[in-house]
Coordinates of C-alpha atoms and ligand atoms in Angstrom, one line a residue:
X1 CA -34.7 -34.3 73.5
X2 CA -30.7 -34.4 72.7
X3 CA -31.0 -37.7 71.6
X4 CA -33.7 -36.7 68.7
X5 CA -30.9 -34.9 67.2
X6 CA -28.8 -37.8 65.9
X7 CA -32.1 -39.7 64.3
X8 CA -34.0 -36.7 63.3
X9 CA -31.0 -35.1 61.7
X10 CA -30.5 -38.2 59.2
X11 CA -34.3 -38.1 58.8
X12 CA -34.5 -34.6 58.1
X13 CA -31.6 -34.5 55.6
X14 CA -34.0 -37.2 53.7
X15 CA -37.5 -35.4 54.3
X16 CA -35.6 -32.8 51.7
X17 CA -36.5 -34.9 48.7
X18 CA -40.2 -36.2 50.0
X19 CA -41.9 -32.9 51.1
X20 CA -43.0 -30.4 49.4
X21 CA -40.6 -26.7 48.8
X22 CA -41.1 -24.8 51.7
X23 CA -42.8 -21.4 51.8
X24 CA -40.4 -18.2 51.3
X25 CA -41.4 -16.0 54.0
X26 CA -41.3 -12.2 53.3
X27 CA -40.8 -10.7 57.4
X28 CA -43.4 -7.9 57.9
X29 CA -42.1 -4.9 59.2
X30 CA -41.0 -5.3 62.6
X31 CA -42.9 -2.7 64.0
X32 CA -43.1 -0.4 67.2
X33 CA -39.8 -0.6 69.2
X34 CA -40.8 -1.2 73.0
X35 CA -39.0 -1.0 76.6
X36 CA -38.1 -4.0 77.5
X37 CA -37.4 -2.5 81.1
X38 CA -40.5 -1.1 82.0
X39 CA -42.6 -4.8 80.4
X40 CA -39.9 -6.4 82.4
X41 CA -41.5 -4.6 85.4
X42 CA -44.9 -5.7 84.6
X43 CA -44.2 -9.0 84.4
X44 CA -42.4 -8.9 87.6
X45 CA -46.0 -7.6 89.2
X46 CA -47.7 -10.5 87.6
X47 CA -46.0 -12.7 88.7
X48 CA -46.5 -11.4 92.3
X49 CA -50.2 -12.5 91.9
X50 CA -50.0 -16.4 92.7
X51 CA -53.1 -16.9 90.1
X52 CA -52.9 -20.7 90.8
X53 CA -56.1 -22.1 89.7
X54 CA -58.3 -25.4 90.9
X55 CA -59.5 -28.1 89.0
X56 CA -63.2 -28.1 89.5
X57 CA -63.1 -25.3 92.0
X58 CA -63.9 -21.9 89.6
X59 CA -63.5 -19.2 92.2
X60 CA -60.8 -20.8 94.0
X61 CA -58.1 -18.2 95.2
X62 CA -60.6 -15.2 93.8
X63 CA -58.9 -12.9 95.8
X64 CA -55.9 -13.0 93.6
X65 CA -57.5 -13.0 90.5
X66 CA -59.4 -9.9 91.3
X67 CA -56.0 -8.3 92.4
X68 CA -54.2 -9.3 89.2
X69 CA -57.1 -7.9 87.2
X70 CA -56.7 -5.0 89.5
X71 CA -53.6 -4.7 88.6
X72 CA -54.0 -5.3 84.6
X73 CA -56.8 -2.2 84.6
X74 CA -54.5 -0.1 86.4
X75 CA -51.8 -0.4 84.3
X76 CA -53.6 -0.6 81.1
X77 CA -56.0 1.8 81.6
X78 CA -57.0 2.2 77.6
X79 CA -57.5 -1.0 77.0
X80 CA -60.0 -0.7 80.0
X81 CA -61.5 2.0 79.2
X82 CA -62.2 2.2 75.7
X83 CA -62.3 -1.7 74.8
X84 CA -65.7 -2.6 77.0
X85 CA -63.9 -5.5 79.4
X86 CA -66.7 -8.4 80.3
X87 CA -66.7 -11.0 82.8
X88 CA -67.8 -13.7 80.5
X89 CA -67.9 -15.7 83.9
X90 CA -65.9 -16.7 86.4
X91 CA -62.8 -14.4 85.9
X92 CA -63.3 -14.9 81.5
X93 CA -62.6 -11.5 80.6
X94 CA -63.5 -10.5 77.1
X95 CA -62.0 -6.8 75.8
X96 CA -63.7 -6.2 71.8
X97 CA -61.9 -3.1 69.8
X98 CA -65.1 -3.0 67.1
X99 CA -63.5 -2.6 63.6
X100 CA -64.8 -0.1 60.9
X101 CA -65.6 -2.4 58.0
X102 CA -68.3 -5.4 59.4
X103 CA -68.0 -7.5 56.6
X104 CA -64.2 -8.5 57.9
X105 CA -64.2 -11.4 59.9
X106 CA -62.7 -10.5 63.5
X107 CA -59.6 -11.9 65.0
X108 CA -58.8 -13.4 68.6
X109 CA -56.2 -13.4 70.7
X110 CA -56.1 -15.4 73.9
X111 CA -54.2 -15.4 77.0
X112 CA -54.3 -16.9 80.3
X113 CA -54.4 -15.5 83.8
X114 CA -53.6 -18.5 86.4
X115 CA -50.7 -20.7 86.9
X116 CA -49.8 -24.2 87.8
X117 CA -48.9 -24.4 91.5
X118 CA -45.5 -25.0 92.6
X119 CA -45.1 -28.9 94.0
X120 CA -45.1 -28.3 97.6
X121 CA -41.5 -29.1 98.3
X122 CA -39.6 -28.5 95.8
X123 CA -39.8 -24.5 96.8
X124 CA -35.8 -24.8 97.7
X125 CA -35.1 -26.1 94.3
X126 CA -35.9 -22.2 92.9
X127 CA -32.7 -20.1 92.2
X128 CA -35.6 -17.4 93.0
X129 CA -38.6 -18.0 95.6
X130 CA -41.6 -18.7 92.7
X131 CA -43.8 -15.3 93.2
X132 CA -41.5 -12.7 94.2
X133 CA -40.5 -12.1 90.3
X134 CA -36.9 -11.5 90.5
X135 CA -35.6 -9.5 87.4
X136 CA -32.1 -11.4 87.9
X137 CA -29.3 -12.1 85.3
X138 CA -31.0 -11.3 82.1
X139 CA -34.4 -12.9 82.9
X140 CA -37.5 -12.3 85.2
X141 CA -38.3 -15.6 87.1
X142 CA -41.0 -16.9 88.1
X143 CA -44.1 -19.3 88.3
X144 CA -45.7 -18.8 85.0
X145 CA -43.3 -15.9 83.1
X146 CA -43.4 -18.4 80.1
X147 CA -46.5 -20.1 80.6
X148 CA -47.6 -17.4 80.2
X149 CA -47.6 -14.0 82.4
X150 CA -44.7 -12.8 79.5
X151 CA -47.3 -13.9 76.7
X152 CA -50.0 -11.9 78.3
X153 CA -47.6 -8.6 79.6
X154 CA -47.0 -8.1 76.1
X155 CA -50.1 -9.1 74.3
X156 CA -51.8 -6.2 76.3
X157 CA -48.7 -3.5 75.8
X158 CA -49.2 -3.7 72.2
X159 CA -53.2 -3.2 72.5
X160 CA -52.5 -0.1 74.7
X161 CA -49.7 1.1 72.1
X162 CA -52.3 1.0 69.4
X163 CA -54.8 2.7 71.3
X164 CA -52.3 5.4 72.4
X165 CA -51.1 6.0 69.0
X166 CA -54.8 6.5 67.9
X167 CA -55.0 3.3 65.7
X168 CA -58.3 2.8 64.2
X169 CA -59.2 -0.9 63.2
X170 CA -61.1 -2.2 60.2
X171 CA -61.4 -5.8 61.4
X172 CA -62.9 -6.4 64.8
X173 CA -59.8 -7.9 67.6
X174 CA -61.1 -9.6 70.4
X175 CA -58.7 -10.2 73.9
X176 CA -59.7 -13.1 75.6
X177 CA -58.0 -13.8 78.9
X178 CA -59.0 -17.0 80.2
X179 CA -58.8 -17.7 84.2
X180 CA -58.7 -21.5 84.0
X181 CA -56.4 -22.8 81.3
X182 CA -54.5 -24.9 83.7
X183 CA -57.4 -26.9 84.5
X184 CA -59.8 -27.5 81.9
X185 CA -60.2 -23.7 80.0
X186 CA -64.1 -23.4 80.2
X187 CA -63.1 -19.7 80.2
X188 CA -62.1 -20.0 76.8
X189 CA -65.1 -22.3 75.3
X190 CA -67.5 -19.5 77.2
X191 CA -65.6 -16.7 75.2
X192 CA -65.8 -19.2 71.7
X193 CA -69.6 -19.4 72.5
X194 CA -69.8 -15.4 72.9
X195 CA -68.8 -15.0 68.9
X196 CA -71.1 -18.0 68.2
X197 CA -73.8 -16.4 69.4
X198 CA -73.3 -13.2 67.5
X199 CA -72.8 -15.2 64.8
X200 CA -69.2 -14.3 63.9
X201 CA -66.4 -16.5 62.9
X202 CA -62.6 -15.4 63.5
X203 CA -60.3 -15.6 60.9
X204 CA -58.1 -16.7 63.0
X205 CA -57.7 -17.0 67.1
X206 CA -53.8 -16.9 68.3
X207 CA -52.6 -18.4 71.7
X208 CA -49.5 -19.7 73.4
X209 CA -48.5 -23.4 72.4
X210 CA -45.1 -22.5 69.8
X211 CA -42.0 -20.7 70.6
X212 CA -38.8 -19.6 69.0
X213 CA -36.5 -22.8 70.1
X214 CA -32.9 -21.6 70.3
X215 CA -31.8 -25.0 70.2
X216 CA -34.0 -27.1 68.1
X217 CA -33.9 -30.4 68.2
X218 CA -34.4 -30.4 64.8
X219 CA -31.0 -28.9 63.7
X220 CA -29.2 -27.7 67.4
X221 CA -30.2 -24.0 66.1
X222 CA -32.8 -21.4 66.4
X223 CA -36.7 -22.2 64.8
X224 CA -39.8 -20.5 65.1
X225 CA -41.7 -23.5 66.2
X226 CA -45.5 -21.9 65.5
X227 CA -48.4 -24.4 66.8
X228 CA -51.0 -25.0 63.8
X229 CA -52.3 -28.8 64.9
X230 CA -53.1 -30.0 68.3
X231 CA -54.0 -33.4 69.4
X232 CA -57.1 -34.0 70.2
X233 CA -57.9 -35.8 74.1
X234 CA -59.9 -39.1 74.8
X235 CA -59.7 -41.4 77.6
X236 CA -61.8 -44.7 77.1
X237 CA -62.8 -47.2 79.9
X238 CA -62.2 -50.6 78.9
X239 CA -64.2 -53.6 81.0
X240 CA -63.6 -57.2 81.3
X241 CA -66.9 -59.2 83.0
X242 CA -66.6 -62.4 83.9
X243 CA -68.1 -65.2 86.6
X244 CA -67.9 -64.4 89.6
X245 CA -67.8 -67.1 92.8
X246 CA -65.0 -69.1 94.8
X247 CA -61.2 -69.2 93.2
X248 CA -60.9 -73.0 94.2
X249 CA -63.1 -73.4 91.0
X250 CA -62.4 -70.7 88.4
X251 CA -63.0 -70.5 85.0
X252 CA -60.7 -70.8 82.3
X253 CA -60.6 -67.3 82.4
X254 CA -61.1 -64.6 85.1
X255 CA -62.1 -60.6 84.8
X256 CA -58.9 -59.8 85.4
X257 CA -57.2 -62.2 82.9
X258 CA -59.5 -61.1 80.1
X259 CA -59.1 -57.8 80.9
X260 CA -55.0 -58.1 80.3
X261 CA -55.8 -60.0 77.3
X262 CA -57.9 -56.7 76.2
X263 CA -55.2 -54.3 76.9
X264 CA -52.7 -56.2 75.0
X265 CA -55.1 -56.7 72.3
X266 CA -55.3 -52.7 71.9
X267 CA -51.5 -52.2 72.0
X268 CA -50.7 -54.7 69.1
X269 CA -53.2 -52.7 67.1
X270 CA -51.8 -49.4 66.9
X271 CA -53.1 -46.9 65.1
X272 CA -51.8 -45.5 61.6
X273 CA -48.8 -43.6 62.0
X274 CA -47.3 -41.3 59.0
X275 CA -46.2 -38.4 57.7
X276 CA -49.1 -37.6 56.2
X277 CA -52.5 -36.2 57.6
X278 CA -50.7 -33.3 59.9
X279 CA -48.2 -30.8 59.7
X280 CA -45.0 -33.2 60.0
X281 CA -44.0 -33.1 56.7
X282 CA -44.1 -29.3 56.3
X283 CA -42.3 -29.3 59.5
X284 CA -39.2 -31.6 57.8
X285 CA -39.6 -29.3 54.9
X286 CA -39.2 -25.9 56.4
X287 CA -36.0 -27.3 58.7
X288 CA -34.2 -29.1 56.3
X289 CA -32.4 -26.2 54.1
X290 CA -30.3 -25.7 57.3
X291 CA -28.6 -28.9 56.3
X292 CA -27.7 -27.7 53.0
X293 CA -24.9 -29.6 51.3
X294 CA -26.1 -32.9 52.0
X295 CA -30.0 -31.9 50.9
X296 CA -28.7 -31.6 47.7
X297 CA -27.9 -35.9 47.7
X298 CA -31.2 -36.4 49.7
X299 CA -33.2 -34.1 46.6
X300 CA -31.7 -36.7 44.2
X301 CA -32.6 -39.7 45.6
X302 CA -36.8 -38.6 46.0
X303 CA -39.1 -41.0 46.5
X304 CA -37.1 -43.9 48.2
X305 CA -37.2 -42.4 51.8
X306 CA -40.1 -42.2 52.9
X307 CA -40.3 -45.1 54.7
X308 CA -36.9 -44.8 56.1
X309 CA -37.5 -41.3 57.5
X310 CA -40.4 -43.0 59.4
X311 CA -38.9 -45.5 60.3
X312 CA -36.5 -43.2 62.4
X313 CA -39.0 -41.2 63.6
X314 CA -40.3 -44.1 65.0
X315 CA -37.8 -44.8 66.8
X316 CA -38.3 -42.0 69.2
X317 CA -41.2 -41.2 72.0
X318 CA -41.3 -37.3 71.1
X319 CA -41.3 -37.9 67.4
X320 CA -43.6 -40.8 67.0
X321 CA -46.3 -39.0 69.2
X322 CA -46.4 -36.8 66.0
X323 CA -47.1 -39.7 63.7
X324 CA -50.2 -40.9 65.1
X325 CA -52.8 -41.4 67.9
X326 CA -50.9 -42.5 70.8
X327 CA -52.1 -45.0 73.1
X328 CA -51.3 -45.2 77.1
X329 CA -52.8 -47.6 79.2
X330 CA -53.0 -45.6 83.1
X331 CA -54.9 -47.2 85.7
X332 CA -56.3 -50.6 86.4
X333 CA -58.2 -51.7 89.0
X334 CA -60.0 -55.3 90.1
X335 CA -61.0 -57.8 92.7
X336 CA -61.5 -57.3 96.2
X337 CA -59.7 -60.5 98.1
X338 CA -57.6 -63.1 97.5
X339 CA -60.2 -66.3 97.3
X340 CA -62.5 -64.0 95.3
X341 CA -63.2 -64.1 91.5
X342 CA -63.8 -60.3 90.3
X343 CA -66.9 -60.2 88.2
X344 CA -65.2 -57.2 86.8
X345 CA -62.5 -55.4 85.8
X346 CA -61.4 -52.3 84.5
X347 CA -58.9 -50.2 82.6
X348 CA -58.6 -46.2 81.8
X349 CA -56.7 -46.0 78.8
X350 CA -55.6 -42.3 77.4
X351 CA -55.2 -41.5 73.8
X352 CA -53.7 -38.7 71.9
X353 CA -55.8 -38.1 68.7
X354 CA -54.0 -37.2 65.7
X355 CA -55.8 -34.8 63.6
X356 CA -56.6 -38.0 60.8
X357 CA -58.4 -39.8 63.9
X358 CA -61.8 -38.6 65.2
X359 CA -63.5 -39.7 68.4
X360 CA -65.7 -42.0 67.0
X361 CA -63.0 -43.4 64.5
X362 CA -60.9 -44.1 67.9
X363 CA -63.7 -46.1 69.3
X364 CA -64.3 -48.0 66.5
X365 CA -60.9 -49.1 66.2
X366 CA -60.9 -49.8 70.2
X367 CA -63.8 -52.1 70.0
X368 CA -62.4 -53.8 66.7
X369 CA -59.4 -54.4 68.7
X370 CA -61.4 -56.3 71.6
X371 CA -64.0 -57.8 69.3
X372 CA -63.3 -61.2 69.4
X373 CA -63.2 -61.1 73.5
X374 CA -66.5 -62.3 74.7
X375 CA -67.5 -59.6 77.7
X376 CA -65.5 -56.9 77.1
X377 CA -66.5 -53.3 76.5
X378 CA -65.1 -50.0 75.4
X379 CA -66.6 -46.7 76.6
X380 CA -65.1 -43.0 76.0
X381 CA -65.7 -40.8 79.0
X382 CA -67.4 -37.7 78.3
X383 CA -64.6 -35.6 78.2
X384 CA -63.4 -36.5 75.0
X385 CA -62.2 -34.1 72.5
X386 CA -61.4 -33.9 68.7
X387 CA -58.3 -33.0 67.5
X388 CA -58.9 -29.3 65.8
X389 CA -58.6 -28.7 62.4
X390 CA -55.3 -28.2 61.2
X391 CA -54.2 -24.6 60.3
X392 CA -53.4 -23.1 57.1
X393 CA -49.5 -23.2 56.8
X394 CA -50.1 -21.1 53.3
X395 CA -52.2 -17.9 52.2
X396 CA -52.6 -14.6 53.8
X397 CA -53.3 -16.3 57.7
X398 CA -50.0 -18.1 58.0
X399 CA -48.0 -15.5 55.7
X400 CA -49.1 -12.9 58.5
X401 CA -48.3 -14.9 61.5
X402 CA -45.6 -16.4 59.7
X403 CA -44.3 -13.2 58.5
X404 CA -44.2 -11.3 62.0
X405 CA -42.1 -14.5 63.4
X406 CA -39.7 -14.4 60.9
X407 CA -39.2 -10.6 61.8
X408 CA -38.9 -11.1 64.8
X409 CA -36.6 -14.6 65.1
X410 CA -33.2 -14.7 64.9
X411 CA -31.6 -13.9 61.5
X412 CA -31.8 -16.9 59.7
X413 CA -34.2 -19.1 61.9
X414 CA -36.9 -20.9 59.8
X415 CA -40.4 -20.5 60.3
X416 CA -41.3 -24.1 61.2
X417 CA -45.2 -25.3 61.2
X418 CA -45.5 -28.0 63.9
X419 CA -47.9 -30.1 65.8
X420 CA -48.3 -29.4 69.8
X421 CA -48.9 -32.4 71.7
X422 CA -50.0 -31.1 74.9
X423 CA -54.1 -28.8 75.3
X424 CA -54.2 -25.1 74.9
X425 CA -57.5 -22.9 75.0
X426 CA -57.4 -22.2 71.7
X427 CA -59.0 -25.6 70.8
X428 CA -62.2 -23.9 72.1
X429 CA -62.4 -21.7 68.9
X430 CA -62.3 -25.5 66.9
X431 CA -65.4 -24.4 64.8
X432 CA -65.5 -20.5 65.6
X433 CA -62.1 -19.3 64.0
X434 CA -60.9 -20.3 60.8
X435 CA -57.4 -21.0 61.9
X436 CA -55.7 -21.2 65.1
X437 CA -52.2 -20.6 65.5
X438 CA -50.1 -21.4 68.6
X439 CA -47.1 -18.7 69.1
X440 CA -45.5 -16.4 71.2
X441 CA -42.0 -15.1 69.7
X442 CA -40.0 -15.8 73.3
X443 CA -36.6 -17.1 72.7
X444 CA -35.7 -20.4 74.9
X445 CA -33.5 -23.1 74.8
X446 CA -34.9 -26.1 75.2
X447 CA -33.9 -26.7 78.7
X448 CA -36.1 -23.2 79.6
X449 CA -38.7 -25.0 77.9
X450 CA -38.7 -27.9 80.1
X451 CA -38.9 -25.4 83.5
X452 CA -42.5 -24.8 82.4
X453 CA -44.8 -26.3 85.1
X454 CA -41.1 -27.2 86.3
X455 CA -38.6 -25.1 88.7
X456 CA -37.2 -22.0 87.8
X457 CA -39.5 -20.8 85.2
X458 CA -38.0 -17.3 83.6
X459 CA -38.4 -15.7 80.7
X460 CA -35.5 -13.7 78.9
X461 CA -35.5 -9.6 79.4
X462 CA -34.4 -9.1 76.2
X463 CA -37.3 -10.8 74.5
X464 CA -39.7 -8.6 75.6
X465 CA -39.6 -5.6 73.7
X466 CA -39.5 -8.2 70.7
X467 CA -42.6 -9.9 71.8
X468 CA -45.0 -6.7 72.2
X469 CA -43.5 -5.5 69.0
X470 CA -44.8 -8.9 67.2
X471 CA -48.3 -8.5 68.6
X472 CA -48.2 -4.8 67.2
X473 CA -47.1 -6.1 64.0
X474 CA -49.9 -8.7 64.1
X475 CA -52.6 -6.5 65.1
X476 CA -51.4 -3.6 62.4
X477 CA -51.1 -5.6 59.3
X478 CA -54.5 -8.0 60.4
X479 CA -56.4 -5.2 61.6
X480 CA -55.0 -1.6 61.1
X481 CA -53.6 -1.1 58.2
X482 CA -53.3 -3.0 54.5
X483 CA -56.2 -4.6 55.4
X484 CA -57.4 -7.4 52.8
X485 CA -59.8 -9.9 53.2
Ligands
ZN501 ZN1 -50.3 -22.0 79.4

């Protein structure tokens, strides 16, 4: 990411004239202090539980689950007792803490319980061995402290701080602690269909996906980074048919032939790439008073940059993957022998949806693409998924989330609306919450960022009080207290 810093910077110091003022944040109070000793502990335990789940295998490694959540009700025995805990299914555990006041729409907060497995082999790369959660130099470490044991630790601390302090909500707050986020999250869409069916919509649902960078590439210095857009996930089949028979005598044109023709037909129609349409240009905006002094020249030249700044942006894999629905050809497969013409061919290509892209938009612009190929097709697996609605990044949702991060941040950090490019659960609560926000306040620098799903994932000691004091502060001002709808 070091090398966004050069082309971002210049592009950043220009987005100060084309986006709009950014949002002066008031920080909410910063709420309960918290022992960042005894959560380091916790996390430590958590991490001893190798939650590693399975694609397509539920109840793989049950055991561990049922010890972890073992392990959760002991030490949270509130929560557990007085919050009616449900297996949803498969390990989904809803908690509800029913508010006062019914005509406030509840609000969510998701976690999840398994991990990503370590790659056999690379076990000797660990400073730490992955599950023994070694509180060493200042961190715990560990497969799946960030992603996201640490996340989860404190999330449920400040839910058993409420309860012990007697807090009483008005607005209904739901836990949701998926067991399957690593591989698919039907946990999560099971818990989105509970509210469905009780015919409540969340104001908003809050998950992992944001963090506080400590060396954004943005600017080299701290940023909130909170999650309000994801990219939506589609992977589309495309097949070239041709004659078959004896390759003494082929056609001017084979399967596989047509079929390369097809993908290059795609990839020299890409799809719209801008600012606009996502949160990218609020995310220029809220980083680029950090490069005061020079914004002033970029304000007094508006208008002219626009291009430009895309133009650099361009430039760059991580930063045009904001601009637009990417495209990645994967696997390709035809013929059988030599002397053989393939009848058939085929292609799994993988797109990104941005959120100004739909499903069906996608495949019409596929098929457009490839229209003038006689006998090729383009199918979208039945996976697909839409990109979710983008979040509010103004009014009283964002200035809450908004506001606990900037109390919580580093003095001075910006709050800084972004677009995550990777899945999170919360994309199951598309059409049951009205916003969902990706965020928990760790502090990394980039390079802990990349040990997630990598070696030597650890999370920082001193972070944790901070973290279970944001949930507290999130939970008090959206549930507790100063409650407005
Ligand atoms: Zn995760």
């Amino acid at each position: 990411m070091k090398q966004l810093v050069t082309a971002l910077s210049t592009a950043l110091i220009l987005a100060a004239c084309s986006a709009p003022e950014p949002q002066s944040l008031t920080p909410l109070d910063s709420g309960e202090r918290f022992d960042q000793d005894i959560i380091a502990r916790d996390v430590s335990q958590a991490i001893q539980f190798p939650t590693v789940s399975v694609p397509g295998a539920p109840r793989a490694n049950w055991e561990v689950f049922e010890e972890f959540r073992a392990f959760l009700q002991a030490r949270f025995p509130l929560m557990h007792d007085q919050l009616n805990p449900v297996d949803l299914g498969d390990g989904q555990l809803l908690f509800t803490w029913p508010g006062t006041n019914p005509d406030l729409d509840p609000v969510v907060f998701l976690a999840h319980q398994d991990v990503v497995p370590v790659e056999p082999g690379t076990e000797d790369q660990w400073s730490y061995p992955p599950y023994d959660g070694e509180i060493a130099d200042g961190f715990v470490w560990g497969r799946g402290t960030l992603d996201m044991k640490g996340h989860l630790i404190t999330l449920m601390h400040a839910v058993e701080r409420h309860l012990e302090n007697g807090s009483e909500p008005e607005r209904t707050v739901y836990i949701a602690l998926g067991p399957d986020e690593e591989v698919g999250g039907i946990g999560a869409r099971r818990a989105a269909r509970y509210l469905d069916e009780r015919g409540e919509r969340a104001w908003f649902a809050l998950d992992e996906g944001g963090l506080t960078i400590l060396d954004s590439p943005l600017t080299g210095a701290p940023a909130a980074m909170i999650g309000v857009a994801e990219k939506g996930y589609m992977t589309v089949t495309v097949t070239a048919r041709a004659r078959g028979g004896h390759s003494s005598t082929p056609p001017r044109e084979t399967a596989i032939s047509l079929l390369a023709r097809a993908i290059t037909a795609i990839e020299e129609n890409p799809f719209e790439h801008s600012l606009d349409g996502g949160p990218t240009r609020a995310m220029l905006a809220a980083t680029a008073p950090q490069l005061d002094g020079i914004a002033g020249f970029a304000a007094a030249n508006n208008g002219l940059f626009g291009p430009l700044i895309q133009g650099q942006l361009m430039e760059q894999d991580a930063a045009r993957a904001l601009l637009g629905t990417t495209i990645a050809p994967t696997v390709i497969e035809g013929g059988v022998k030599d002397n053989v013409l393939p009848q058939q061919a085929e292609a799994l290509i993988n797109l990104r949806l941005h959120p100004r892209d739909t499903i069906e938009s996608a495949l019409a612009h596929l098929r457009g693409a490839v229209a003038h190929l006689e006998g090729v097709t383009v199918e979208a697996d039945q996976w697909a998924s839409e990109a979710p609605p983008v979040a509010d990044m103004e009014g009283a949702a964002w200035d809450l989330i908004a506001g606990a991060a900037a109390a919580h941040a580093p003095d001075g950090a910006p709050v800084v609306p972004f677009m995550v490019t990777g899945a999170t659960d919360v994309r199951a609560f598309a059409n049951t919450a009205d916003n969902l926000y990706r965020y928990s306040s760790a502090r990394a620098e980039m390079g802990d960022a990349a040990r997630i799903h990598g070696d030597d994932e650890r999370i920082r000691v001193d972070d944790l009080d901070e973290m279970a004091s944001f949930f507290y502060t999130v939970i008090d001002h959206a549930a507790v207290q100063d409650v407005q709808n």
